[in-house]
Coordinates of C-alpha atoms in Angstrom, one line a residue:
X112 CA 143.6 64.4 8.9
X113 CA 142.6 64.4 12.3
X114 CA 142.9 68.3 12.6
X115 CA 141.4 68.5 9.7
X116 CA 138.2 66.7 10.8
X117 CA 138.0 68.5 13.7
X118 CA 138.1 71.9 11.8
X119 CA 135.2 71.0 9.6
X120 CA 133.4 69.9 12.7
X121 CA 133.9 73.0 14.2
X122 CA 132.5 75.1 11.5
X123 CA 129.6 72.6 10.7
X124 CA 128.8 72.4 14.5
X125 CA 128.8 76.3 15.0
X126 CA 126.7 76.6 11.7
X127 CA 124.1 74.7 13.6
X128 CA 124.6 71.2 11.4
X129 CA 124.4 67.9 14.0
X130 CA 127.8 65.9 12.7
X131 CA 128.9 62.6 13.5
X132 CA 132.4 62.0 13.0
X133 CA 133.7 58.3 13.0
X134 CA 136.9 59.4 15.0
X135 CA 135.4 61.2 17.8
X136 CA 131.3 59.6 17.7
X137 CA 132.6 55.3 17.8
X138 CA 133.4 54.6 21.5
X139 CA 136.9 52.8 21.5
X140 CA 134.8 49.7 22.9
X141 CA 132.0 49.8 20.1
X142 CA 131.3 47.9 17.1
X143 CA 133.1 50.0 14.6
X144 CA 131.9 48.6 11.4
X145 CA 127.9 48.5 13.0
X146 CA 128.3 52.2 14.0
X147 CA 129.3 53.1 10.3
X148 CA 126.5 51.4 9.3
X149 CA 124.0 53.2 11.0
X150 CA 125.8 56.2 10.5
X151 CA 125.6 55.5 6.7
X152 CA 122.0 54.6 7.1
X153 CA 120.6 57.7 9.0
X154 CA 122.7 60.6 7.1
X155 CA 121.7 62.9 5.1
X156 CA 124.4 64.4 4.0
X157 CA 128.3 61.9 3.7
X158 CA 131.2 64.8 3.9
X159 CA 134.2 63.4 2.4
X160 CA 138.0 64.3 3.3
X161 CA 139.2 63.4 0.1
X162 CA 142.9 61.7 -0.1
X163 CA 144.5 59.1 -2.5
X164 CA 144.4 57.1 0.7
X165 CA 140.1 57.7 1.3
X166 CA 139.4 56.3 -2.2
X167 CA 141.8 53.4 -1.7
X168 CA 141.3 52.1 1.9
X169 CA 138.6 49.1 1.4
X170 CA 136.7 50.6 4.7
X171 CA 136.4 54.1 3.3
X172 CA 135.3 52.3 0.0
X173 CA 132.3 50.5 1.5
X174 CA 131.8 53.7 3.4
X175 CA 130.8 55.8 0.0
X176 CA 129.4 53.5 -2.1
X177 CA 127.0 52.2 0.3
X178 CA 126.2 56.1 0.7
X179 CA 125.5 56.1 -3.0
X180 CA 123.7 53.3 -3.0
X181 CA 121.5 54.3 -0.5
X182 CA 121.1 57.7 -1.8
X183 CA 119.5 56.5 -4.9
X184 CA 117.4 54.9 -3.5
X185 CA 116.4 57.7 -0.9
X186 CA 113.0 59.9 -1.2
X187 CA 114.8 63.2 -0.1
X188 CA 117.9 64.2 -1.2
X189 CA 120.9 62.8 0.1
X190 CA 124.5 64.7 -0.8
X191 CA 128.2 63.2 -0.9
X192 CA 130.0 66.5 -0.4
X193 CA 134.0 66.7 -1.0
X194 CA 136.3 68.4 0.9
X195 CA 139.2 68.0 -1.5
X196 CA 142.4 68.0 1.5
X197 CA 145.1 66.2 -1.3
X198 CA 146.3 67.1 -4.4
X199 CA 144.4 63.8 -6.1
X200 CA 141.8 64.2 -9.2
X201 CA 138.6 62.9 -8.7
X202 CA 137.6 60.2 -10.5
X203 CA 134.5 57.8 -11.0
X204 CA 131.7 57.9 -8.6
X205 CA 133.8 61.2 -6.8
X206 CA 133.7 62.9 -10.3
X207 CA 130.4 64.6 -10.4
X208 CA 129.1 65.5 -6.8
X209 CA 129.6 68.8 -5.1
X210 CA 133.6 69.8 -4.1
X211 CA 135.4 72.5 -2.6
X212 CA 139.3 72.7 -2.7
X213 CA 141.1 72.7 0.8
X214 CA 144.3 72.0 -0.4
X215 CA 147.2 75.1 -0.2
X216 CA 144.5 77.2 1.4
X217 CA 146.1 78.5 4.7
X218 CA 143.9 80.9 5.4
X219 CA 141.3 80.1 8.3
X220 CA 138.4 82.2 7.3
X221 CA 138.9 81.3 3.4
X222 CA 139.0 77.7 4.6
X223 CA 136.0 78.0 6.5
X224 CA 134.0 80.1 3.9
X225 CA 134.9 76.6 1.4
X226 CA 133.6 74.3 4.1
X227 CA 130.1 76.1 4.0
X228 CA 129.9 76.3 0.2
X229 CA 130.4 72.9 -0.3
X230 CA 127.4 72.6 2.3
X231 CA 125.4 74.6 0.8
X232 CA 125.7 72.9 -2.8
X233 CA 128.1 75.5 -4.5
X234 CA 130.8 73.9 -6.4
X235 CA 134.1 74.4 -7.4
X236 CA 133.3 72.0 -10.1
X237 CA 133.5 73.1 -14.1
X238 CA 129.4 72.3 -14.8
X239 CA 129.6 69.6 -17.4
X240 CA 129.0 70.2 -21.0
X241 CA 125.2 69.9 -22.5
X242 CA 124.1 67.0 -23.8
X243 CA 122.6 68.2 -27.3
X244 CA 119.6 65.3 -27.6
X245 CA 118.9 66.4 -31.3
X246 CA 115.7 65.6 -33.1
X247 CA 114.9 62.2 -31.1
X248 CA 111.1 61.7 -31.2
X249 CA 109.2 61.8 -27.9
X250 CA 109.3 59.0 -25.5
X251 CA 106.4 56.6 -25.8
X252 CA 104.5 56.3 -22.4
X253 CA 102.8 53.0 -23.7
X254 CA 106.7 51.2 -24.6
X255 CA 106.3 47.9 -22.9
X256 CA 108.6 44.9 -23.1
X257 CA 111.7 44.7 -25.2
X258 CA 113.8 44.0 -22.2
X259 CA 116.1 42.0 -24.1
X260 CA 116.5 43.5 -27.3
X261 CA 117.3 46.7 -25.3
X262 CA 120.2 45.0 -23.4
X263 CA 121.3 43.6 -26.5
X264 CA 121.8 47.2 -27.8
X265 CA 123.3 48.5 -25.1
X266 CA 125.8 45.0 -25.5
X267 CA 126.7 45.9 -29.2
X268 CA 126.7 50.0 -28.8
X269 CA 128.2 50.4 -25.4
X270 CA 130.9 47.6 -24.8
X271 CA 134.5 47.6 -24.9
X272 CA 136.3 47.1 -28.8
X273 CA 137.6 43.6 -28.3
X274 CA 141.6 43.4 -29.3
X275 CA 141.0 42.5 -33.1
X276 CA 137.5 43.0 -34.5
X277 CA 135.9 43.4 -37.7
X278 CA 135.0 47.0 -38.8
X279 CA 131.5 46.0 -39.0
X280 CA 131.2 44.4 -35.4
X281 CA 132.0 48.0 -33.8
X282 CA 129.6 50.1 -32.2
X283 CA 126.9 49.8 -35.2
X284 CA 123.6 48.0 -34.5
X285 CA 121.0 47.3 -36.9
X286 CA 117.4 47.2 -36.0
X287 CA 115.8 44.6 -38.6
X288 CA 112.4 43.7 -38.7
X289 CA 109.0 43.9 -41.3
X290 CA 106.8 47.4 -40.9
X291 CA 105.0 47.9 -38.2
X292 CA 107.4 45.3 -35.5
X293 CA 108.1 48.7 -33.8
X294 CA 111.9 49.4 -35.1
X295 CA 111.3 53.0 -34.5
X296 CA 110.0 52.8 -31.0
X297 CA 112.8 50.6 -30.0
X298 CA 115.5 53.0 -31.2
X299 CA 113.4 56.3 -29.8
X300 CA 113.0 54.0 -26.5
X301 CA 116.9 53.0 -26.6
X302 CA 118.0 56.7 -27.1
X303 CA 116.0 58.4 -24.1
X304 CA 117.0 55.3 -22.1
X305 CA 120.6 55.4 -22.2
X306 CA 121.3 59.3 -23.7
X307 CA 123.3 59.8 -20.1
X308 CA 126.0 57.6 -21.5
X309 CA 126.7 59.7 -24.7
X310 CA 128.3 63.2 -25.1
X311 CA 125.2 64.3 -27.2
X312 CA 121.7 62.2 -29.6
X313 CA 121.2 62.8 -33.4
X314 CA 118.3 61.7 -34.5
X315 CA 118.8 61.4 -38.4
X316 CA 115.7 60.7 -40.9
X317 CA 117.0 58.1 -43.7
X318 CA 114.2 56.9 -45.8
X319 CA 115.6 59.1 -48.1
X320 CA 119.6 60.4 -49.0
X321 CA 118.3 64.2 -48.9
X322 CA 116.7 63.6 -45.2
X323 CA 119.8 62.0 -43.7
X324 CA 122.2 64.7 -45.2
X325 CA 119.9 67.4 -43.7
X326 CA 120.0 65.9 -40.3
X327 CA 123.7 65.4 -40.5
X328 CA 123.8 69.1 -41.6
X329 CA 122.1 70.5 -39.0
X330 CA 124.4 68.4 -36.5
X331 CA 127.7 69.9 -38.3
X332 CA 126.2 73.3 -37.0
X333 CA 125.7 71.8 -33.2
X334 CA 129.1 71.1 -33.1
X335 CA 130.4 73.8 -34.5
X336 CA 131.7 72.0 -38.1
X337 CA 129.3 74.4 -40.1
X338 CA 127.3 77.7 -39.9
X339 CA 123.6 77.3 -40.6
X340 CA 123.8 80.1 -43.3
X341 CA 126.4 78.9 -45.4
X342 CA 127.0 74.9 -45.5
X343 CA 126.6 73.1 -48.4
X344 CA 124.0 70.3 -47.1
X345 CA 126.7 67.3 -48.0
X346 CA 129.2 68.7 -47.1
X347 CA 128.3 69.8 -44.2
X348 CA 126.8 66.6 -43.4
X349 CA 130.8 65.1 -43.9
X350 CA 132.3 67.6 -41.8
X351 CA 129.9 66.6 -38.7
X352 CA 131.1 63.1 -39.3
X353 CA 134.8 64.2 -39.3
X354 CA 134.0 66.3 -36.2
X355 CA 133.0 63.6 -34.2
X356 CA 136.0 61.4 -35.8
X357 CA 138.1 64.2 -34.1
X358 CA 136.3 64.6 -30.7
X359 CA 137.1 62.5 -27.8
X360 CA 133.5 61.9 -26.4
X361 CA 131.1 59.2 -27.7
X362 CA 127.8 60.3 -29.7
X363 CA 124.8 58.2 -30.5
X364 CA 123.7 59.1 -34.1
X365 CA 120.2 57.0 -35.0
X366 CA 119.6 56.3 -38.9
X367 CA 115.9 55.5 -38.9
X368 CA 114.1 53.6 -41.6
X369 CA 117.5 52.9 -44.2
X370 CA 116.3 52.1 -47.2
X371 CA 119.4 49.6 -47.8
X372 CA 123.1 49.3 -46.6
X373 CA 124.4 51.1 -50.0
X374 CA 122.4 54.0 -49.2
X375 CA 124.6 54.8 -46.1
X376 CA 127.7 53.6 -46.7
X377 CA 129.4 57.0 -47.6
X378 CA 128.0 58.3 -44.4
X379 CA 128.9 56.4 -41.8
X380 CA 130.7 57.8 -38.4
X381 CA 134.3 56.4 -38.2
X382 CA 134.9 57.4 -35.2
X383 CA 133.3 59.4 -32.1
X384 CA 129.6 57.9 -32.1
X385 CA 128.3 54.8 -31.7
X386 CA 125.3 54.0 -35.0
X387 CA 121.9 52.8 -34.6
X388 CA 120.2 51.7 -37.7
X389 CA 116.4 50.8 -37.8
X390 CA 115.6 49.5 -41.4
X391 CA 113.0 46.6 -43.2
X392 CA 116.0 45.3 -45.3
X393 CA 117.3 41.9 -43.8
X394 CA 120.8 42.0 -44.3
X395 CA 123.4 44.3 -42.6
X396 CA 125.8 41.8 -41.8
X397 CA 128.6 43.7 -44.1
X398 CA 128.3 47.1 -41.9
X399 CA 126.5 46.3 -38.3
X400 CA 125.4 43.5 -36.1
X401 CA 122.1 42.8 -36.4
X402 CA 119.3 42.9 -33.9
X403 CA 116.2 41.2 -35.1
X404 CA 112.6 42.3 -34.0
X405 CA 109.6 40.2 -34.2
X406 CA 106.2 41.0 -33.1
X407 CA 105.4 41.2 -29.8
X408 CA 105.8 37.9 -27.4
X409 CA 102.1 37.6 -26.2
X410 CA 101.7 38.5 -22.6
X411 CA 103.9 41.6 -24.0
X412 CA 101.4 42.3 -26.0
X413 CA 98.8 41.2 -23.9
X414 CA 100.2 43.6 -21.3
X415 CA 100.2 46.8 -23.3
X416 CA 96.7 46.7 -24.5
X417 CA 95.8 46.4 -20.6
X418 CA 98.4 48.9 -19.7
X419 CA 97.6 51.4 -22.6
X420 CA 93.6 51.2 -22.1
X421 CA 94.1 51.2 -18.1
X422 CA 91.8 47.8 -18.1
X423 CA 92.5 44.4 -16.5
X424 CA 91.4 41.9 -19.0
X425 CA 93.9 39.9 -19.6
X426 CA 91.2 37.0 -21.3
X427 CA 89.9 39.9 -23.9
X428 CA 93.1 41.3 -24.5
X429 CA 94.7 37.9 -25.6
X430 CA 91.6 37.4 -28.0
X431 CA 92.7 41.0 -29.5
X432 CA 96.1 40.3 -29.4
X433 CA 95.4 37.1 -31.5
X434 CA 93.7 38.4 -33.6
X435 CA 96.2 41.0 -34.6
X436 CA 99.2 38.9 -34.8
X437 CA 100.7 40.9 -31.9
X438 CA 102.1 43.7 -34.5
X439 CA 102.4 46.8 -31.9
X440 CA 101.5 49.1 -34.5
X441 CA 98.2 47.4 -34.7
X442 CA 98.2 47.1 -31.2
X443 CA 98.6 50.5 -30.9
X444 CA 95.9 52.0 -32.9
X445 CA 93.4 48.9 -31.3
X446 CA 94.1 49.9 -27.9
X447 CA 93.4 53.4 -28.9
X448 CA 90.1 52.9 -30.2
X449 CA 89.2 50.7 -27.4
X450 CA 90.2 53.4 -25.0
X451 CA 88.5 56.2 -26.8
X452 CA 85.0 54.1 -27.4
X453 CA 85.5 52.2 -24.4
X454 CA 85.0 48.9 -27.1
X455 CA 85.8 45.5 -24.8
X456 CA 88.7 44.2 -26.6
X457 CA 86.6 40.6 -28.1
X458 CA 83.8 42.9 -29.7
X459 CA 87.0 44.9 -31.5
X460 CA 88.7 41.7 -32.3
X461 CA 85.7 40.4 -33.9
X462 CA 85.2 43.6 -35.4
X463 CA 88.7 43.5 -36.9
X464 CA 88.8 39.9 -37.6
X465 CA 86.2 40.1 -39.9
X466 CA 88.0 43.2 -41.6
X467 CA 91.2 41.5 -42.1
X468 CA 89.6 39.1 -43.8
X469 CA 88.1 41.6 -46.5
X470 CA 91.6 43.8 -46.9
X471 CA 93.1 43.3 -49.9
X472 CA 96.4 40.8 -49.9
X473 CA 99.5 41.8 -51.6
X474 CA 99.4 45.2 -50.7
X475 CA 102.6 46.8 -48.8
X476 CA 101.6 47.1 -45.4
X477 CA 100.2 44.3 -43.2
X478 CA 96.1 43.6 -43.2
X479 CA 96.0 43.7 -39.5
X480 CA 97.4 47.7 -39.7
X481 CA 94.8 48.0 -42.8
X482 CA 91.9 46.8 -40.1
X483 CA 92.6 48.8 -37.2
X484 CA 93.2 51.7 -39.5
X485 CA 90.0 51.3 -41.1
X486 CA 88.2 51.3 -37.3
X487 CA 90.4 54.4 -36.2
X488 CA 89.6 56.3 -38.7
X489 CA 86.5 55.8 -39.3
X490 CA 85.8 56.7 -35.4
X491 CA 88.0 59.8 -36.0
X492 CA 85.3 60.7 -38.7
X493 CA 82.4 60.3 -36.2
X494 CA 84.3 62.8 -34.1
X495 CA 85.3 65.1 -37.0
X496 CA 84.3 64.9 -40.6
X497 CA 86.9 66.7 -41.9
X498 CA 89.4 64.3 -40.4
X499 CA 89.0 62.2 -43.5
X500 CA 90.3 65.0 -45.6
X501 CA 93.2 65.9 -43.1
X502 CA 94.1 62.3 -42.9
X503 CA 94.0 62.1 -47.0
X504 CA 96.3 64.9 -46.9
X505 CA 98.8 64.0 -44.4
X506 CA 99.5 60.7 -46.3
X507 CA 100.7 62.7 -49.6
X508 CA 103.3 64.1 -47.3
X509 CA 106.5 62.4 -46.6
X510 CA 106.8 60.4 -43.3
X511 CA 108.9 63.1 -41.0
X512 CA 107.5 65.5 -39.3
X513 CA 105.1 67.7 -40.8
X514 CA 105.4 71.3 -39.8
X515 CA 101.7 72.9 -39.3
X516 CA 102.1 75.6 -41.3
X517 CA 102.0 72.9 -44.0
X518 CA 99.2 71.1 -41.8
X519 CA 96.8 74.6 -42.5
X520 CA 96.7 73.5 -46.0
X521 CA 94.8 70.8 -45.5
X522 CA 91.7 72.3 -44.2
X523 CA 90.9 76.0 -44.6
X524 CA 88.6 76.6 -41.2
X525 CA 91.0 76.7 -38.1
X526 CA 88.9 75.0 -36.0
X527 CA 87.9 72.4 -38.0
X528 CA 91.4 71.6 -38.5
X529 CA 92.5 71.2 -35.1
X530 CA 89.2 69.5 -34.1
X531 CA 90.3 67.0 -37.1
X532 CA 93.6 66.6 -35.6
X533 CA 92.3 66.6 -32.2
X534 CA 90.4 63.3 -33.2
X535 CA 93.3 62.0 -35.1
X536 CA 95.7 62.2 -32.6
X537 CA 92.6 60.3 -29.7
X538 CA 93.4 56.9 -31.9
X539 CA 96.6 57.1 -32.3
X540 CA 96.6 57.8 -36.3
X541 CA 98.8 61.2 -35.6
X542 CA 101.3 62.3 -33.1
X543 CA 102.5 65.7 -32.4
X544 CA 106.4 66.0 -32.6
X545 CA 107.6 70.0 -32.6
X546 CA 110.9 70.3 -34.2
X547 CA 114.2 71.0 -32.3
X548 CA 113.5 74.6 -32.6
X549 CA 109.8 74.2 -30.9
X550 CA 108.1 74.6 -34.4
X551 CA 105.1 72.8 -34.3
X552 CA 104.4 69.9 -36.6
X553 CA 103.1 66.2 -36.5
X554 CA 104.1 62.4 -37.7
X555 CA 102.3 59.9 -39.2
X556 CA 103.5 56.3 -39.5
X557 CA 104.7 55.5 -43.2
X558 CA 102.5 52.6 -42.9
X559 CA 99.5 54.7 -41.7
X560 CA 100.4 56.6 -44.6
X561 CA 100.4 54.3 -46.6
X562 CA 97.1 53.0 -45.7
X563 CA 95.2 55.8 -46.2
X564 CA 96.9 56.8 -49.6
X565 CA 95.2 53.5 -50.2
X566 CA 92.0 54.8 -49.2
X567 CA 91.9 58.0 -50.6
X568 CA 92.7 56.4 -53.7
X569 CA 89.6 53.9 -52.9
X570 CA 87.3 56.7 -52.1
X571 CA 88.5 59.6 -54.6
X572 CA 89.8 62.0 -52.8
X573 CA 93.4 61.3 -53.8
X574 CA 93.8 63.9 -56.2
X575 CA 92.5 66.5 -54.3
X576 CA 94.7 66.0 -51.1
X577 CA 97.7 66.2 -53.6
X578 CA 96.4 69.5 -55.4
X579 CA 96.0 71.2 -52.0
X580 CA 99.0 69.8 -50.7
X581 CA 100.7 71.6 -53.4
X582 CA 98.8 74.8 -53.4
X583 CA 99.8 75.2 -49.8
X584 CA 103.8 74.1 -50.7
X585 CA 103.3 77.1 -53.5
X586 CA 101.6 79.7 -50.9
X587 CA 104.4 78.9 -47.7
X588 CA 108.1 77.6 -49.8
X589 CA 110.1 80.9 -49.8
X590 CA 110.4 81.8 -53.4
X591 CA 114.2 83.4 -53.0
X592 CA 116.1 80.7 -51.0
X593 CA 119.0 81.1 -53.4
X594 CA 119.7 84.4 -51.6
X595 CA 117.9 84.6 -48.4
X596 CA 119.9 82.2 -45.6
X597 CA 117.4 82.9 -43.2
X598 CA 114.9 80.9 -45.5
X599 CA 116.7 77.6 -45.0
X600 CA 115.3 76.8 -42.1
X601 CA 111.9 76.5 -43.7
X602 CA 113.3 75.4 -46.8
X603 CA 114.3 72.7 -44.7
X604 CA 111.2 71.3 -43.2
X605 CA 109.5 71.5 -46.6
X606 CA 111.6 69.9 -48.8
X607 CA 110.9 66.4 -47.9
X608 CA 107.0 67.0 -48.4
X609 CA 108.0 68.9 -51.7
X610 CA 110.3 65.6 -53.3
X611 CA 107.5 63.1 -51.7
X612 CA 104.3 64.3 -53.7
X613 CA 102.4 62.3 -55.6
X614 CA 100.6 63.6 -58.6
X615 CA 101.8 65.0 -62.1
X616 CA 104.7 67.4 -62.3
X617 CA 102.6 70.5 -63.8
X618 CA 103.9 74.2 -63.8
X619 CA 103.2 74.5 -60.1
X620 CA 105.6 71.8 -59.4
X621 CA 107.9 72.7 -61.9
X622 CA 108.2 76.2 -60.1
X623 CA 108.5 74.5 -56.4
X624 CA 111.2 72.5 -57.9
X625 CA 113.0 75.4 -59.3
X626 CA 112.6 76.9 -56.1
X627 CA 114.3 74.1 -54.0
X628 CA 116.9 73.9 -56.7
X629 CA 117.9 77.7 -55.7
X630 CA 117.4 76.6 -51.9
X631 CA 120.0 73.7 -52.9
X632 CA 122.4 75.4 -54.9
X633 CA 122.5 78.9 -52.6
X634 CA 123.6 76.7 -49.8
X635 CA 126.4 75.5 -51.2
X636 CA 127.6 78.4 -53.3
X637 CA 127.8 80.4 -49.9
X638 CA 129.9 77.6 -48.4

């Protein structure tokens, strides 16, 4: 190894690179181990002679993990670079850093050619494989807290299978808690978080059978278990499942908003991907560990209102906090508002104090989301009075994302309509979400939704939001799905919107339905 050293000095020297090598740069009277440690400390680049014996001796081992260590926590870039000199794989923290192979090469000037690459970043590493991160929401800027319901995730969906364990205990977690607790945020926070630590993210709609089984559809054609122009939507939606049963890297696949265990429970991953549920029903004992949310601890709470308005008023923001039971969807919209009118937070908790008091009781959706709704959007209004028709119409729609080419039939002017979402989106009522395929569309929370179908109910203008809403489902669902594959796409994103209407079932809707029937039906005859 000696000669060896001395080689790759040589060539790094000439090159013009200023080495330090621990057999020719410690003076034989020195401090060995404080010499290494400055060494370690002043590098910028650790060259590694890699043998079975480097990765075992316990000096060598201290040697490259305190590089590592210290490289993460480095402003510039700091490299571990392998000169591979033994016939030995490289494993763990060796595994994905630059290497070049010195072993059996005789040849001086191919040997020194390898030295420099590996210098110079090129590898003889295979790249690894992409890391398909399929439909998962954006990340939430605002996400605060959650510490330990995010480690107790990570506990259930990333630990080792015990010796003998119930089927129910492995690698499934469910996310239980009332509407508006912030299930969804969790999971969306839990999946950008830790998506290094899975072979790919699917992000799988589930309030309803037919948005799961598209999800799962469109993940059979990712991996290569269906084409996109000829998969019957269940089955292809098993054959993903089987495909990861047969693969042996670890998926995450996220099921958000089940309805109930028994709506899943042909369509859950045997093997090959870890399951994270978010759902209002209370009891998943049977199929995953549970992980019950709550509202917000207070100075949580108290901390996102600061952090999401950019304030520091931590007495005002307890009063709001307080005053909305420290629901974060709530919380969200308040903080919104505040930020948008620049409101102090104890003039909107009074505000919305005395409108929870006044919201109706029973209805399905707490009154603290029914009062900060009611201030949002009637501040979006201010804005943009059309907002009140867009909102009216976004709630008719099913709560996934909303492709704006169904959006455009809300509101005829262009302008209007993005000035309406424009103000939608500045309290927090909307959120733009493109699909995988960078088609643009929007979300609205079911429970925003829900709210304003209230409203427009309330204020009359239910029934017209539902006949535009299926004018515009008439004008844009391709009327020959049955034989036109390259439809299905669309076909698709519509269909949720399509099965979610409210209103009668007249000839219009008769003929969407007939329509989605042939979308349905030519997908699996050309299986």
């Amino acid at each position: 190894m000696a000669a060896i050293a001395r080689e790759v000095t040589d060539v790094l020297t000439e090159k013009g690179y200023r080495v330090f090598v621990q057999d020719y740069d410690v003076p034989l009277a020195a401090n060995f181990i404080e010499e290494m440690h400055e060494a370690i400390k002043n590098a910028r680049d650790l060259v590694v002679l890699f043998t079975r014996d480097y990765e075992q001796s316990p000096y060598t081992r201290m040697e490259f993990t305190s590089f590592e260590a210290n490289a993460a926590q480095s402003a510039e870039e700091r490299r571990m670079v392998i000169l591979r000199c033994e016939d030995a794989p490289l494993l763990g923290l060796f595994a994905p850093h630059v290497y070049q192979d010195l072993v059996g090469v005789g040849d001086a000037e191919e040997r020194r050619s390898r030295i420099l690459a590996a210098l110079d970043g090129r590898s003889q590493a295979l790249k690894p494989p992409p890391r398909p991160f399929i439909g998962v929401p954006p990340r939430i800027a605002s996400f605060t807290g959650r510490s330990g319901e995010l480690d107790r995730l990570d506990a259930i969906l990333m630990r080792d299978k015990p010796a003998a364990v119930t089927q129910a205990s492995v690698g499934r977690a469910a996310v239980q808690g009332m509407g508006g607790v912030g299930k969804t945020s969790l999971a969306v926070e839990y999946a950008h978080r830790y998506r290094s630590l899975y072979a790919g993210v699917c992000w799988c709609p589930a309030e309803t059978r037919a948005g799961l089984l598209t999800a799962l559809a469109s993940l059979a054609v990712t991996l290569g278990a269906a084409t996109a122009d000829e998969a019957d939507v269940e089955k292809a939606a098993k054959a993903a499942l089987r495909r990861l049963a047969e693969q042996r890297a670890t998926w995450l696949l996220v099921y958000d908003n089940v309805p109930a265990p028994d709506a899943t429970v042909d369509l859950l991953p045997s093997a090959g991907a870890r399951l994270l549920i978010t759902s209002r029903f209370s009891d998943w004992s049977e199929l995953a560990e549970e992980v019950a949310l709550d509202v917000l601890p207070l100075q949580e709470a108290v901390a996102f209102l600061q952090g999401r308005t950019g304030r520091s008023d931590g007495s005002g923001a307890k009063t709001l906090a307080e005053a909305l039971d420290d629901l974060p969807l709530a919380l969200d919209h308040a903080a919104a508002y505040c930020k948008r009118t620049q409101m102090r937070f104890a003039d909107y908790a009074e505000k919305a104090s005395s409108l929870i008091d006044a919201a109706p009781r029973g209805v399905g959706y707490p009154r603290s989301v029914a009062a900060t709704f009611d201030l949002a959007i009637t501040e979006a209004v201010a804005q943009c009075p059309v907002a009140e028709t867009l909102m009216a119409y976004l709630a008719q729609c099913a709560p996934e994302r909303i492709p704006m080419t169904l959006v455009e039939g809300a509101v005829e002017d262009e302008v209007e309509r993005m000035e309406a979402l424009a103000a939608l989106a500045e309290v927090s009522l909307v959120r733009h979400d493109p699909f995988e395929d960078s088609t643009p569309a929007v979300t609205v929370h079911r429970l925003v939704q829900a709210v304003a179908r209230a409203r427009s109910e309330a204020n009359g203008t239910a029934q017209d939001a539902v006949g535009r809403l299926i004018a515009r489902l008439v004008a844009t669902y391709p009327k020959e799905a049955y034989c036109d594959p390259q439809s299905w796409p669309l076909c698709a994103k519509l269909t949720p919107h399509l099965l979610a209407r409210g209103g009668p079932d007249d000839a219009s809707v008769s003929e969407l339905l007939d329509r989605a029937g042939g979308y349905f039906h030519g997908r699996a005859a050309w299986e």
